[in-house]
Tab-separated table of C-alpha atoms and ligand atoms in Angstrom:
chain	number	residue	atom	x	y	z
A	997	MET	CA	29.718	-16.758	-8.407
A	998	LYS	CA	27.428	-16.443	-11.441
A	999	ILE	CA	28.253	-18.680	-14.379
A	1000	GLY	CA	26.791	-18.545	-17.871
A	1001	VAL	CA	26.559	-21.921	-19.582
A	1002	PHE	CA	26.534	-21.608	-23.342
A	1003	GLY	CA	26.377	-24.771	-25.416
A	1004	GLY	CA	26.218	-25.208	-29.155
A	1005	ALA	CA	27.663	-26.963	-32.163
A	1006	PHE	CA	29.960	-23.947	-32.718
A	1007	ASP	CA	30.608	-25.118	-36.254
A	1008	PRO	CA	32.321	-22.725	-36.411
A	1009	ILE	CA	32.116	-20.411	-33.421
A	1010	HIS	CA	31.674	-16.798	-34.556
A	1011	ASN	CA	31.441	-13.228	-33.275
A	1012	GLY	CA	27.653	-13.513	-33.015
A	1013	HIS	CA	28.038	-16.212	-30.371
A	1014	LEU	CA	30.648	-14.224	-28.505
A	1015	HIS	CA	28.593	-11.031	-28.681
A	1016	LEU	CA	25.522	-12.763	-27.256
A	1017	ALA	CA	27.551	-14.313	-24.438
A	1018	ARG	CA	29.302	-11.044	-23.589
A	1019	GLU	CA	26.037	-9.122	-23.574
A	1020	PHE	CA	24.485	-11.612	-21.185
A	1021	ALA	CA	27.588	-11.457	-19.013
A	1022	ALA	CA	27.394	-7.665	-18.835
A	1023	ARG	CA	23.653	-7.459	-18.226
A	1024	LEU	CA	23.497	-10.250	-15.638
A	1025	SER	CA	26.907	-9.535	-14.069
A	1026	LEU	CA	28.164	-13.019	-14.836
A	1027	ASP	CA	31.640	-13.878	-13.553
A	1028	LYS	CA	32.320	-16.513	-16.130
A	1029	ILE	CA	30.960	-18.044	-19.294
A	1030	LEU	CA	31.496	-21.705	-20.030
A	1031	LEU	CA	31.493	-22.430	-23.746
A	1032	ILE	CA	30.499	-26.029	-24.289
A	1033	PRO	CA	30.765	-27.403	-27.813
A	1034	THR	CA	28.267	-30.208	-28.051
A	1035	PHE	CA	29.098	-33.644	-29.197
A	1036	ILE	CA	27.022	-34.427	-32.260
A	1037	PRO	CA	25.715	-37.976	-32.579
A	1038	PRO	CA	27.042	-39.637	-35.732
A	1039	HIS	CA	23.670	-39.841	-37.450
A	1040	LYS	CA	23.384	-36.064	-37.238
A	1041	VAL	CA	26.851	-35.242	-38.472
A	1042	ARG	CA	26.733	-33.318	-41.723
A	1043	SER	CA	29.421	-34.537	-44.053
A	1044	TYR	CA	31.130	-31.143	-43.995
A	1045	MET	CA	30.838	-30.743	-40.253
A	1046	ALA	CA	34.125	-30.164	-38.477
A	1047	PRO	CA	35.084	-32.995	-36.123
A	1048	ALA	CA	34.377	-32.372	-32.458
A	1049	GLN	CA	38.007	-31.830	-31.526
A	1050	LEU	CA	38.339	-29.083	-34.115
A	1051	ARG	CA	35.182	-27.298	-33.029
A	1052	LEU	CA	36.583	-27.432	-29.510
A	1053	GLN	CA	39.915	-26.049	-30.647
A	1054	MET	CA	38.231	-23.176	-32.508
A	1055	CYS	CA	36.343	-22.262	-29.324
A	1056	ARG	CA	39.614	-22.201	-27.416
A	1057	LEU	CA	41.240	-19.962	-30.025
A	1058	ALA	CA	38.197	-17.680	-30.127
A	1059	VAL	CA	38.440	-16.774	-26.452
A	1060	GLU	CA	42.151	-17.123	-25.853
A	1061	GLY	CA	43.275	-14.432	-23.429
A	1062	ASP	CA	39.720	-13.433	-22.491
A	1063	SER	CA	39.315	-14.329	-18.845
A	1064	LEU	CA	35.516	-14.111	-19.014
A	1065	PHE	CA	35.432	-17.351	-20.984
A	1066	GLU	CA	36.345	-20.904	-20.285
A	1067	VAL	CA	35.952	-23.666	-22.862
A	1068	SER	CA	34.708	-26.968	-21.522
A	1069	ASP	CA	35.031	-30.305	-23.280
A	1070	ILE	CA	32.644	-32.134	-20.963
A	1071	GLU	CA	30.104	-33.010	-23.621
A	1072	ILE	CA	32.671	-34.003	-26.209
A	1073	ARG	CA	34.581	-36.000	-23.634
A	1074	ARG	CA	31.384	-37.716	-22.573
A	1075	GLY	CA	30.476	-38.498	-26.167
A	1076	GLY	CA	27.107	-39.811	-27.269
A	1077	ALA	CA	23.911	-37.957	-26.628
A	1078	SER	CA	24.525	-35.326	-23.983
A	1079	PHE	CA	21.632	-34.262	-21.870
A	1080	THR	CA	21.770	-30.672	-20.693
A	1081	ALA	CA	20.508	-31.884	-17.319
A	1082	ASP	CA	23.647	-34.016	-16.914
A	1083	THR	CA	25.918	-31.234	-18.085
A	1084	LEU	CA	24.403	-28.727	-15.649
A	1085	LYS	CA	24.598	-31.284	-12.860
A	1086	GLU	CA	28.285	-31.837	-13.532
A	1087	ILE	CA	28.977	-28.102	-13.632
A	1088	SER	CA	27.065	-27.542	-10.400
A	1089	LEU	CA	29.283	-30.153	-8.749
A	1090	GLN	CA	32.394	-28.513	-10.184
A	1091	TYR	CA	31.343	-25.092	-8.905
A	1092	PRO	CA	29.499	-25.696	-5.664
A	1093	GLY	CA	27.367	-22.744	-4.671
A	1094	ALA	CA	27.547	-21.081	-8.082
A	1095	GLN	CA	24.393	-19.800	-9.734
A	1096	LEU	CA	24.082	-21.121	-13.288
A	1097	PHE	CA	22.551	-19.300	-16.262
A	1098	LEU	CA	21.783	-21.393	-19.302
A	1099	ILE	CA	22.186	-19.219	-22.392
A	1100	THR	CA	20.153	-20.411	-25.363
A	1101	GLY	CA	19.261	-19.122	-28.792
A	1102	ALA	CA	15.629	-18.141	-29.303
A	1103	ASP	CA	14.754	-21.244	-31.292
A	1104	MET	CA	16.308	-23.537	-28.707
A	1105	PHE	CA	14.582	-21.675	-25.903
A	1106	LEU	CA	11.177	-22.253	-27.470
A	1107	THR	CA	11.670	-26.026	-27.222
A	1108	LEU	CA	13.159	-26.098	-23.723
A	1109	GLY	CA	9.973	-27.425	-22.163
A	1110	THR	CA	10.368	-30.638	-24.123
A	1111	TRP	CA	13.991	-31.277	-23.177
A	1112	ASN	CA	14.942	-34.413	-21.354
A	1113	ARG	CA	14.429	-33.947	-17.587
A	1114	PHE	CA	13.286	-30.347	-17.993
A	1115	GLU	CA	12.402	-30.048	-14.308
A	1116	GLU	CA	15.992	-30.814	-13.351
A	1117	ILE	CA	17.300	-28.269	-15.849
A	1118	ALA	CA	14.926	-25.683	-14.415
A	1119	LYS	CA	16.165	-26.373	-10.908
A	1120	LEU	CA	19.814	-26.201	-11.871
A	1121	ALA	CA	19.877	-23.048	-13.985
A	1122	VAL	CA	18.165	-19.794	-14.830
A	1123	LEU	CA	17.043	-20.020	-18.472
A	1124	CYS	CA	18.173	-17.119	-20.648
A	1125	ALA	CA	17.332	-16.209	-24.221
A	1126	ALA	CA	17.357	-13.295	-26.615
A	1127	PRO	CA	14.767	-12.694	-29.344
A	1128	ARG	CA	15.700	-12.985	-32.962
A	1129	ASP	CA	13.851	-12.193	-36.199
A	1130	GLU	CA	10.854	-14.498	-36.297
A	1131	TYR	CA	11.006	-15.176	-32.575
A	1132	ASN	CA	10.194	-11.786	-31.057
A	1133	SER	CA	10.333	-10.933	-27.368
A	1134	GLU	CA	6.587	-11.288	-26.970
A	1135	LYS	CA	6.745	-14.852	-28.147
A	1136	LEU	CA	9.662	-15.612	-25.845
A	1137	LEU	CA	8.017	-13.920	-22.857
A	1138	ASP	CA	4.832	-15.921	-23.428
A	1139	TYR	CA	6.745	-19.145	-23.563
A	1140	ALA	CA	8.780	-18.132	-20.509
A	1141	LYS	CA	5.504	-17.880	-18.558
A	1142	THR	CA	4.620	-21.475	-19.322
A	1143	LEU	CA	8.086	-22.584	-18.255
A	1144	GLU	CA	7.825	-20.541	-15.061
A	1145	GLN	CA	4.627	-22.365	-14.212
A	1146	ARG	CA	6.717	-25.494	-14.237
A	1147	GLY	CA	9.204	-24.060	-11.778
A	1148	ALA	CA	11.680	-22.429	-14.144
A	1149	ARG	CA	13.217	-18.980	-13.754
A	1150	CYS	CA	13.618	-17.228	-17.113
A	1151	ILE	CA	15.361	-14.101	-18.306
A	1152	ILE	CA	14.598	-12.683	-21.740
A	1153	GLN	CA	16.978	-9.911	-22.748
A	1154	ASP	CA	16.448	-7.794	-25.815
A	1155	ILE	CA	19.987	-8.065	-27.089
A	1156	PRO	CA	20.578	-6.736	-30.605
A	1157	LEU	CA	21.982	-9.745	-32.413
A	1158	LEU	CA	24.695	-9.677	-35.015
A	1159	LYS	CA	23.494	-11.077	-38.293
A	1160	ILE	CA	25.860	-13.992	-38.454
A	1161	SER	CA	25.163	-17.671	-38.590
A	1162	SER	CA	27.448	-20.647	-38.821
A	1163	THR	CA	25.580	-21.850	-41.895
A	1164	ILE	CA	26.185	-18.572	-43.720
A	1165	LEU	CA	29.825	-18.634	-42.663
A	1166	ARG	CA	30.365	-22.151	-43.972
A	1167	ASN	CA	28.912	-21.045	-47.311
A	1168	LYS	CA	31.150	-18.000	-47.398
A	1169	ILE	CA	34.211	-20.112	-46.697
A	1170	SER	CA	33.178	-22.595	-49.317
A	1171	ASP	CA	32.845	-19.708	-51.792
A	1172	GLY	CA	36.307	-18.489	-50.876
A	1173	GLU	CA	35.110	-15.266	-49.218
A	1174	ILE	CA	37.068	-13.768	-46.369
A	1175	LEU	CA	35.519	-13.839	-42.935
A	1176	GLU	CA	36.894	-10.595	-41.605
A	1177	GLY	CA	34.732	-9.346	-38.793
A	1178	TYR	CA	32.680	-12.517	-38.570
A	1179	VAL	CA	35.010	-14.689	-36.553
A	1180	PRO	CA	38.004	-13.930	-34.330
A	1181	GLU	CA	41.214	-13.721	-36.312
A	1182	ALA	CA	42.741	-16.818	-34.719
A	1183	VAL	CA	39.666	-18.821	-35.725
A	1184	GLU	CA	39.852	-17.583	-39.298
A	1185	ASP	CA	43.555	-18.480	-39.446
A	1186	TYR	CA	42.772	-21.936	-38.121
A	1187	ILE	CA	39.981	-22.472	-40.630
A	1188	ARG	CA	42.305	-21.426	-43.448
A	1189	LYS	CA	45.263	-23.387	-42.208
A	1190	TYR	CA	43.323	-26.620	-42.168
A	1191	GLY	CA	41.028	-25.873	-45.052
A	1192	LEU	CA	37.884	-26.376	-42.981
A	1193	TYR	CA	34.528	-26.095	-44.750
A	1194	ASN	CA	36.330	-25.591	-48.020
A	1195	ASN	CA	34.132	-27.892	-49.884
A	1196	HIS	CA	30.844	-28.902	-48.384
A	1197	ASN	CA	30.888	-32.243	-50.067
A	1198	ASN	CA	34.350	-33.079	-48.934
A	1199	GLN	CA	34.519	-34.565	-45.514
A	1200	GLN	CA	36.931	-32.911	-43.181
A	1201	THR	CA	40.011	-34.853	-42.410
A	1202	LEU	CA	42.598	-33.937	-39.879
A	1203	ASN	CA	46.304	-34.205	-40.493
A	1204	ASP	CA	48.998	-35.894	-38.428
A	1205	GLU	CA	50.122	-32.611	-36.915
A	1206	GLN	CA	46.636	-32.156	-35.502
A	1207	PHE	CA	46.383	-35.753	-34.377
A	1208	ILE	CA	49.620	-35.334	-32.447
A	1209	GLU	CA	48.221	-32.257	-30.699
A	1210	ILE	CA	45.080	-34.184	-29.856
A	1211	ILE	CA	46.910	-37.134	-28.308
A	1212	ARG	CA	49.294	-34.795	-26.487
A	1213	GLY	CA	46.269	-33.504	-24.611
A	1214	ARG	CA	44.888	-36.951	-23.873
A	1215	LEU	CA	47.871	-39.082	-22.930
A	1216	THR	CA	50.506	-39.123	-20.241
A	1217	GLN	CA	53.934	-37.951	-21.393
A	1218	LYS	CA	55.193	-41.534	-21.474
A	1219	ARG	CA	52.292	-42.849	-23.518
A	1220	PHE	CA	52.537	-39.833	-25.820
A	1221	GLU	CA	56.160	-40.670	-26.560
A	1222	HIS	CA	55.246	-44.346	-26.980
A	1223	SER	CA	52.616	-43.396	-29.565
A	1224	LEU	CA	55.094	-41.333	-31.579
A	1225	ALA	CA	57.577	-44.205	-31.438
A	1226	VAL	CA	54.897	-46.651	-32.623
A	1227	ALA	CA	54.065	-44.252	-35.465
A	1228	GLU	CA	57.709	-44.200	-36.611
A	1229	GLN	CA	58.037	-47.947	-36.367
A	1230	ALA	CA	54.707	-48.537	-38.139
A	1231	LYS	CA	55.836	-46.315	-41.017
A	1232	HIS	CA	59.096	-48.226	-41.223
A	1233	LEU	CA	57.391	-51.646	-41.225
A	1234	ALA	CA	54.779	-50.464	-43.710
A	1235	LYS	CA	57.524	-49.632	-46.192
A	1236	LEU	CA	59.027	-53.092	-45.719
A	1237	TYR	CA	55.761	-54.931	-46.216
A	1238	GLY	CA	53.902	-52.818	-48.748
A	1239	ALA	CA	51.311	-51.143	-46.523
A	1240	ASP	CA	50.617	-47.406	-46.873
A	1241	PRO	CA	53.356	-45.753	-44.754
A	1242	GLU	CA	51.338	-42.558	-44.202
A	1243	LYS	CA	48.340	-44.493	-42.970
A	1244	ALA	CA	50.549	-46.630	-40.754
A	1245	TYR	CA	52.082	-43.503	-39.241
A	1246	THR	CA	48.654	-42.043	-38.503
A	1247	ALA	CA	47.456	-45.316	-36.999
A	1248	GLY	CA	50.526	-45.383	-34.775
A	1249	ILE	CA	49.818	-41.882	-33.471
A	1250	LEU	CA	46.224	-42.774	-32.712
A	1251	HIS	CA	46.375	-46.405	-31.605
A	1252	ASP	CA	46.349	-45.723	-27.844
A	1253	ILE	CA	44.276	-42.527	-27.951
A	1254	MET	CA	41.826	-43.831	-25.333
A	1255	LYS	CA	44.380	-45.658	-23.195
A	1256	ASP	CA	44.667	-43.001	-20.485
A	1257	ALA	CA	41.043	-41.900	-20.533
A	1258	GLY	CA	40.049	-44.204	-17.691
A	1259	LYS	CA	37.974	-47.364	-17.732
A	1260	GLU	CA	34.727	-45.517	-17.207
A	1261	ALA	CA	35.230	-43.228	-20.197
A	1262	GLN	CA	36.250	-46.202	-22.323
A	1263	LEU	CA	33.082	-48.104	-21.483
A	1264	GLN	CA	31.012	-44.968	-21.917
A	1265	ILE	CA	32.093	-44.251	-25.464
A	1266	ILE	CA	31.803	-47.936	-26.360
A	1267	SER	CA	28.195	-48.094	-25.182
A	1268	ASP	CA	27.335	-44.653	-26.577
A	1269	PHE	CA	28.056	-45.914	-30.036
A	1270	GLY	CA	25.989	-49.015	-29.614
A	1271	ILE	CA	28.797	-51.511	-29.228
A	1272	ILE	CA	27.832	-54.309	-26.891
A	1273	LEU	CA	30.695	-56.098	-25.215
A	1274	ASP	CA	30.261	-59.832	-24.987
A	1275	ASN	CA	30.824	-61.672	-21.728
A	1276	VAL	CA	34.488	-62.322	-22.477
A	1277	GLU	CA	35.213	-58.731	-23.487
A	1278	LYS	CA	33.539	-57.396	-20.360
A	1279	ASN	CA	36.260	-59.156	-18.398
A	1280	LEU	CA	39.125	-57.848	-20.529
A	1281	PRO	CA	39.611	-54.237	-19.468
A	1282	GLY	CA	43.048	-54.287	-21.120
A	1283	CYS	CA	41.323	-54.522	-24.504
A	1284	TRP	CA	38.765	-51.757	-23.992
A	1285	HIS	CA	41.088	-48.948	-25.027
A	1286	ALA	CA	41.416	-50.468	-28.501
A	1287	ILE	CA	37.656	-50.756	-29.004
A	1288	ALA	CA	37.069	-47.297	-27.528
A	1289	GLY	CA	39.947	-45.891	-29.587
A	1290	ALA	CA	38.446	-47.156	-32.833
A	1291	VAL	CA	35.111	-45.576	-31.947
A	1292	PHE	CA	36.802	-42.317	-31.004
A	1293	ILE	CA	38.781	-41.942	-34.204
A	1294	GLU	CA	35.796	-42.844	-36.346
A	1295	HIS	CA	33.095	-40.813	-34.691
A	1296	ILE	CA	34.893	-37.997	-32.933
A	1297	LEU	CA	37.829	-37.403	-35.226
A	1298	GLY	CA	35.812	-38.230	-38.316
A	1299	ILE	CA	38.182	-40.797	-39.793
A	1300	LYS	CA	36.458	-42.787	-42.510
A	1301	ASP	CA	39.200	-45.185	-43.602
A	1302	ARG	CA	38.039	-48.607	-42.444
A	1303	ASP	CA	41.501	-50.183	-42.595
A	1304	LEU	CA	42.918	-47.441	-40.380
A	1305	ILE	CA	40.035	-47.786	-37.934
A	1306	ASN	CA	40.520	-51.559	-37.834
A	1307	SER	CA	44.240	-51.232	-37.236
A	1308	VAL	CA	43.430	-49.331	-34.039
A	1309	ARG	CA	40.568	-51.674	-33.181
A	1310	TYR	CA	42.711	-54.817	-33.368
A	1311	HIS	CA	46.093	-53.513	-32.234
A	1312	THR	CA	45.798	-55.151	-28.817
A	1313	THR	CA	44.284	-58.561	-29.526
A	1314	ALA	CA	44.975	-59.035	-33.240
A	1315	ARG	CA	42.392	-61.134	-35.099
A	1316	ALA	CA	42.120	-63.657	-37.910
A	1317	GLY	CA	42.186	-62.157	-41.397
A	1318	MET	CA	44.198	-59.069	-40.537
A	1319	SER	CA	45.187	-56.680	-43.321
A	1320	ILE	CA	48.862	-55.824	-43.759
A	1321	LEU	CA	48.247	-52.452	-42.137
A	1322	GLU	CA	46.651	-54.110	-39.103
A	1323	LYS	CA	49.646	-56.434	-38.732
A	1324	VAL	CA	52.109	-53.613	-39.173
A	1325	VAL	CA	50.457	-51.597	-36.398
A	1326	TYR	CA	50.221	-54.635	-34.137
A	1327	LEU	CA	53.924	-55.362	-34.614
A	1328	ALA	CA	54.937	-51.718	-34.334
A	1329	ASP	CA	53.262	-51.576	-30.912
A	1330	PHE	CA	55.411	-54.559	-29.926
A	1331	THR	CA	58.681	-53.273	-31.317
A	1332	SER	CA	58.663	-49.478	-31.060
A	1333	ALA	CA	61.887	-47.845	-29.872
A	1334	ASP	CA	60.485	-47.205	-26.384
A	1335	ARG	CA	59.662	-50.891	-25.750
A	1336	ASP	CA	61.862	-52.661	-23.291
A	1337	TYR	CA	61.079	-56.261	-22.448
A	1338	PRO	CA	63.449	-59.249	-22.365
A	1339	ASP	CA	62.753	-60.524	-25.895
A	1340	VAL	CA	62.409	-57.176	-27.617
A	1341	GLY	CA	65.581	-57.675	-29.675
A	1342	THR	CA	64.370	-60.996	-31.080
A	1343	MET	CA	60.992	-59.506	-31.765
A	1344	ARG	CA	62.502	-56.489	-33.577
A	1345	ASN	CA	64.615	-58.713	-35.802
A	1346	LEU	CA	61.638	-60.861	-36.661
A	1347	ALA	CA	59.417	-57.864	-37.350
A	1348	ALA	CA	62.029	-56.514	-39.763
A	1349	THR	CA	62.506	-59.780	-41.637
A	1350	ASP	CA	59.484	-62.059	-41.480
A	1351	ILE	CA	56.038	-60.683	-40.812
A	1352	LYS	CA	54.437	-64.110	-40.296
A	1353	ALA	CA	57.050	-65.338	-37.864
A	1354	ALA	CA	56.821	-62.021	-36.048
A	1355	MET	CA	53.047	-62.280	-35.747
A	1356	LYS	CA	53.358	-65.795	-34.428
A	1357	TYR	CA	56.017	-64.743	-31.958
A	1358	GLY	CA	54.006	-61.765	-30.742
A	1359	LEU	CA	50.802	-63.731	-30.341
A	1360	SER	CA	52.572	-66.597	-28.570
A	1361	TYR	CA	54.325	-64.150	-26.276
A	1362	THR	CA	51.075	-62.411	-25.316
A	1363	ILE	CA	49.070	-65.595	-24.913
A	1364	LYS	CA	51.791	-67.254	-22.803
A	1365	ASP	CA	52.086	-64.151	-20.704
A	1366	LEU	CA	48.323	-64.031	-20.116
A	1367	VAL	CA	48.121	-67.729	-19.295
A	1368	GLY	CA	50.990	-67.245	-16.850
A	1369	LYS	CA	48.965	-64.569	-15.112
A	1370	SER	CA	45.744	-66.651	-15.203
A	1371	MET	CA	44.135	-63.979	-17.334
A	1372	PRO	CA	41.355	-64.637	-19.841
A	1373	ILE	CA	42.319	-64.503	-23.512
A	1374	HIS	CA	40.306	-62.744	-26.180
A	1375	PRO	CA	39.017	-65.228	-28.803
A	1376	ASP	CA	40.309	-62.878	-31.519
A	1377	ALA	CA	43.853	-63.484	-30.259
A	1378	ILE	CA	43.349	-67.239	-30.377
A	1379	HIS	CA	41.863	-67.073	-33.869
A	1380	ALA	CA	44.805	-64.980	-35.018
A	1381	TYR	CA	47.225	-67.449	-33.464
A	1382	ASN	CA	45.530	-70.472	-35.041
A	1383	GLU	CA	45.487	-68.804	-38.418
A	1384	ILE	CA	49.132	-67.844	-38.368
A	1385	VAL	CA	50.278	-71.256	-37.141
A	1386	SER	CA	48.468	-73.099	-39.923
A	1387	ALA	CA	49.614	-70.543	-42.515
A	1388	ILE	CA	53.220	-71.097	-41.506
A	1389	GLU	CA	52.727	-74.851	-41.585
A	1390	LYS	CA	51.367	-74.670	-45.121
A	1391	GLY	CA	53.481	-72.018	-46.705
A	1392	GLY	CA	56.593	-71.659	-44.604
A	1393	THR	CA	57.690	-68.191	-43.619
A	1394	ASP	CA	57.974	-65.281	-45.964
A	1395	ASN	CA	57.893	-61.559	-45.865
A	1396	GLY	CA	54.149	-61.399	-46.202
A	1397	GLN	CA	54.060	-59.505	-49.471
A	1398	LYS	CA	52.133	-62.255	-51.158
A	1399	GLU	CA	49.108	-61.672	-48.965
B	2039	DGI	O1	48.409	-50.236	-25.132
B	2039	DGI	P1	49.783	-50.789	-25.035
B	2039	DGI	O2	50.266	-50.912	-23.610
B	2039	DGI	O3	50.774	-50.071	-25.883
B	2039	DGI	O4	49.728	-52.295	-25.605
B	2039	DGI	P2	48.430	-53.182	-25.902
B	2039	DGI	O5	47.424	-52.408	-26.622
B	2039	DGI	O6	48.928	-54.431	-26.551
B	2039	DGI	O7	47.843	-53.488	-24.492
B	2039	DGI	C1	48.461	-54.395	-23.692
B	2039	DGI	C2	47.527	-54.813	-22.592
B	2039	DGI	O8	46.419	-55.531	-23.120
B	2039	DGI	C3	48.198	-55.721	-21.610
B	2039	DGI	O9	47.808	-55.292	-20.314
B	2039	DGI	C4	47.641	-57.077	-21.909
B	2039	DGI	C5	46.306	-56.775	-22.462
B	2039	DGI	N1	45.802	-57.776	-23.390
B	2039	DGI	C6	46.077	-57.933	-24.703
B	2039	DGI	N2	45.434	-59.011	-25.221
B	2039	DGI	C7	44.723	-59.525	-24.198
B	2039	DGI	C8	44.950	-58.750	-23.043
B	2039	DGI	N3	44.392	-58.997	-21.851
B	2039	DGI	C9	43.603	-60.053	-21.757
B	2039	DGI	N4	43.077	-60.318	-20.572
B	2039	DGI	N5	43.341	-60.861	-22.809
B	2039	DGI	C10	43.849	-60.655	-24.056
B	2039	DGI	O10	43.590	-61.421	-24.998
B	2040	FE	FE1	47.310	-50.286	-26.857
B	2041	FE	FE1	50.493	-49.082	-27.604
């Protein structure tokens, strides 16, 4: 089995990419091409860049029904800086015995020697490139020689390239030009439907419909339904207490987005984005999905709204000084239609009538439950509890609208 490995930002993927990949497949008799949209570290994200999940989706649409291609989310799933050496290693484990061909653009190829763990890359894959404008075949062949001296195997193919670049396409879209012939039709439809790249200075934001598709692919059926139920309940509570119902709905959809990703993936994304768990948090795996979820929606989905991010971040533990939206999401998680625990009726009534009493009830319930199981308690939960107890002492209960 011969597999082409083709990574890139694919922002957006276009016919030039597909042409290059297909040409390599034909000339080298490749059985399969893996398209791997790269995760882009947050400091490199252009403001008009499409979020990782959308670039991934466009790749899937671009090659739908073409059995030569397979789209892989391994780098996006991994998050953080992806090293090609790790990606190739993972693919070689997935396809034991396969011969891998790393397909690169000419400019990328000319820097390959400096890539992290180049020797490993060279062992794992044959390095392939095609000349382009300023990087002619002579230049590539020369460079290939130096890589070969370091143990690499290189293939330079003189493939006539289509004159398309993602940068030019983004400009065209921004100028309202049609993309006919530049990208597969399904990709163009997708770009139009969601207004991607419409205005370079406008950040891309996804809508709830897209968020639901994203969580559908990441959660078990049960958790998926739970998330939709939390979204409904959060919207309902938001209307009662004067939070933004749309934002509450979105937060509900997304609050458990990392819950089924596995502990390892949760810790990975947390550390990739420079968050250091303290000694207590390290021992609270039940809370990791909330921290990881906040990172995911901010950096991978491109959500900028701090209140929304915080409502995911603190939905499990709560904290002192919560906004109304944060409380609404916390309570919605407790009282969504799918919840079924002995006191759920009491809790639902409280949530619908008295936000402070409901917060106190929820925090007490969780803390008691954890103590009963001899589990450690996150300090944020204790701070939230202390705050709510003294607030109730001072001001009695109310519906929270004064906050
Ligand atoms: O994700 P959900 O199941 O919808 O609900 P959640 O986000 O409230 O997660 C509940 C889990 O989190 C449950 O296993 C208890 C755990 N948890 C919440 N707060 C704490 C906690 N675990 C510990 N050890 N300490 C906490 O303070
Ligand atoms: Fe949760
Ligand atoms: Fe939940």
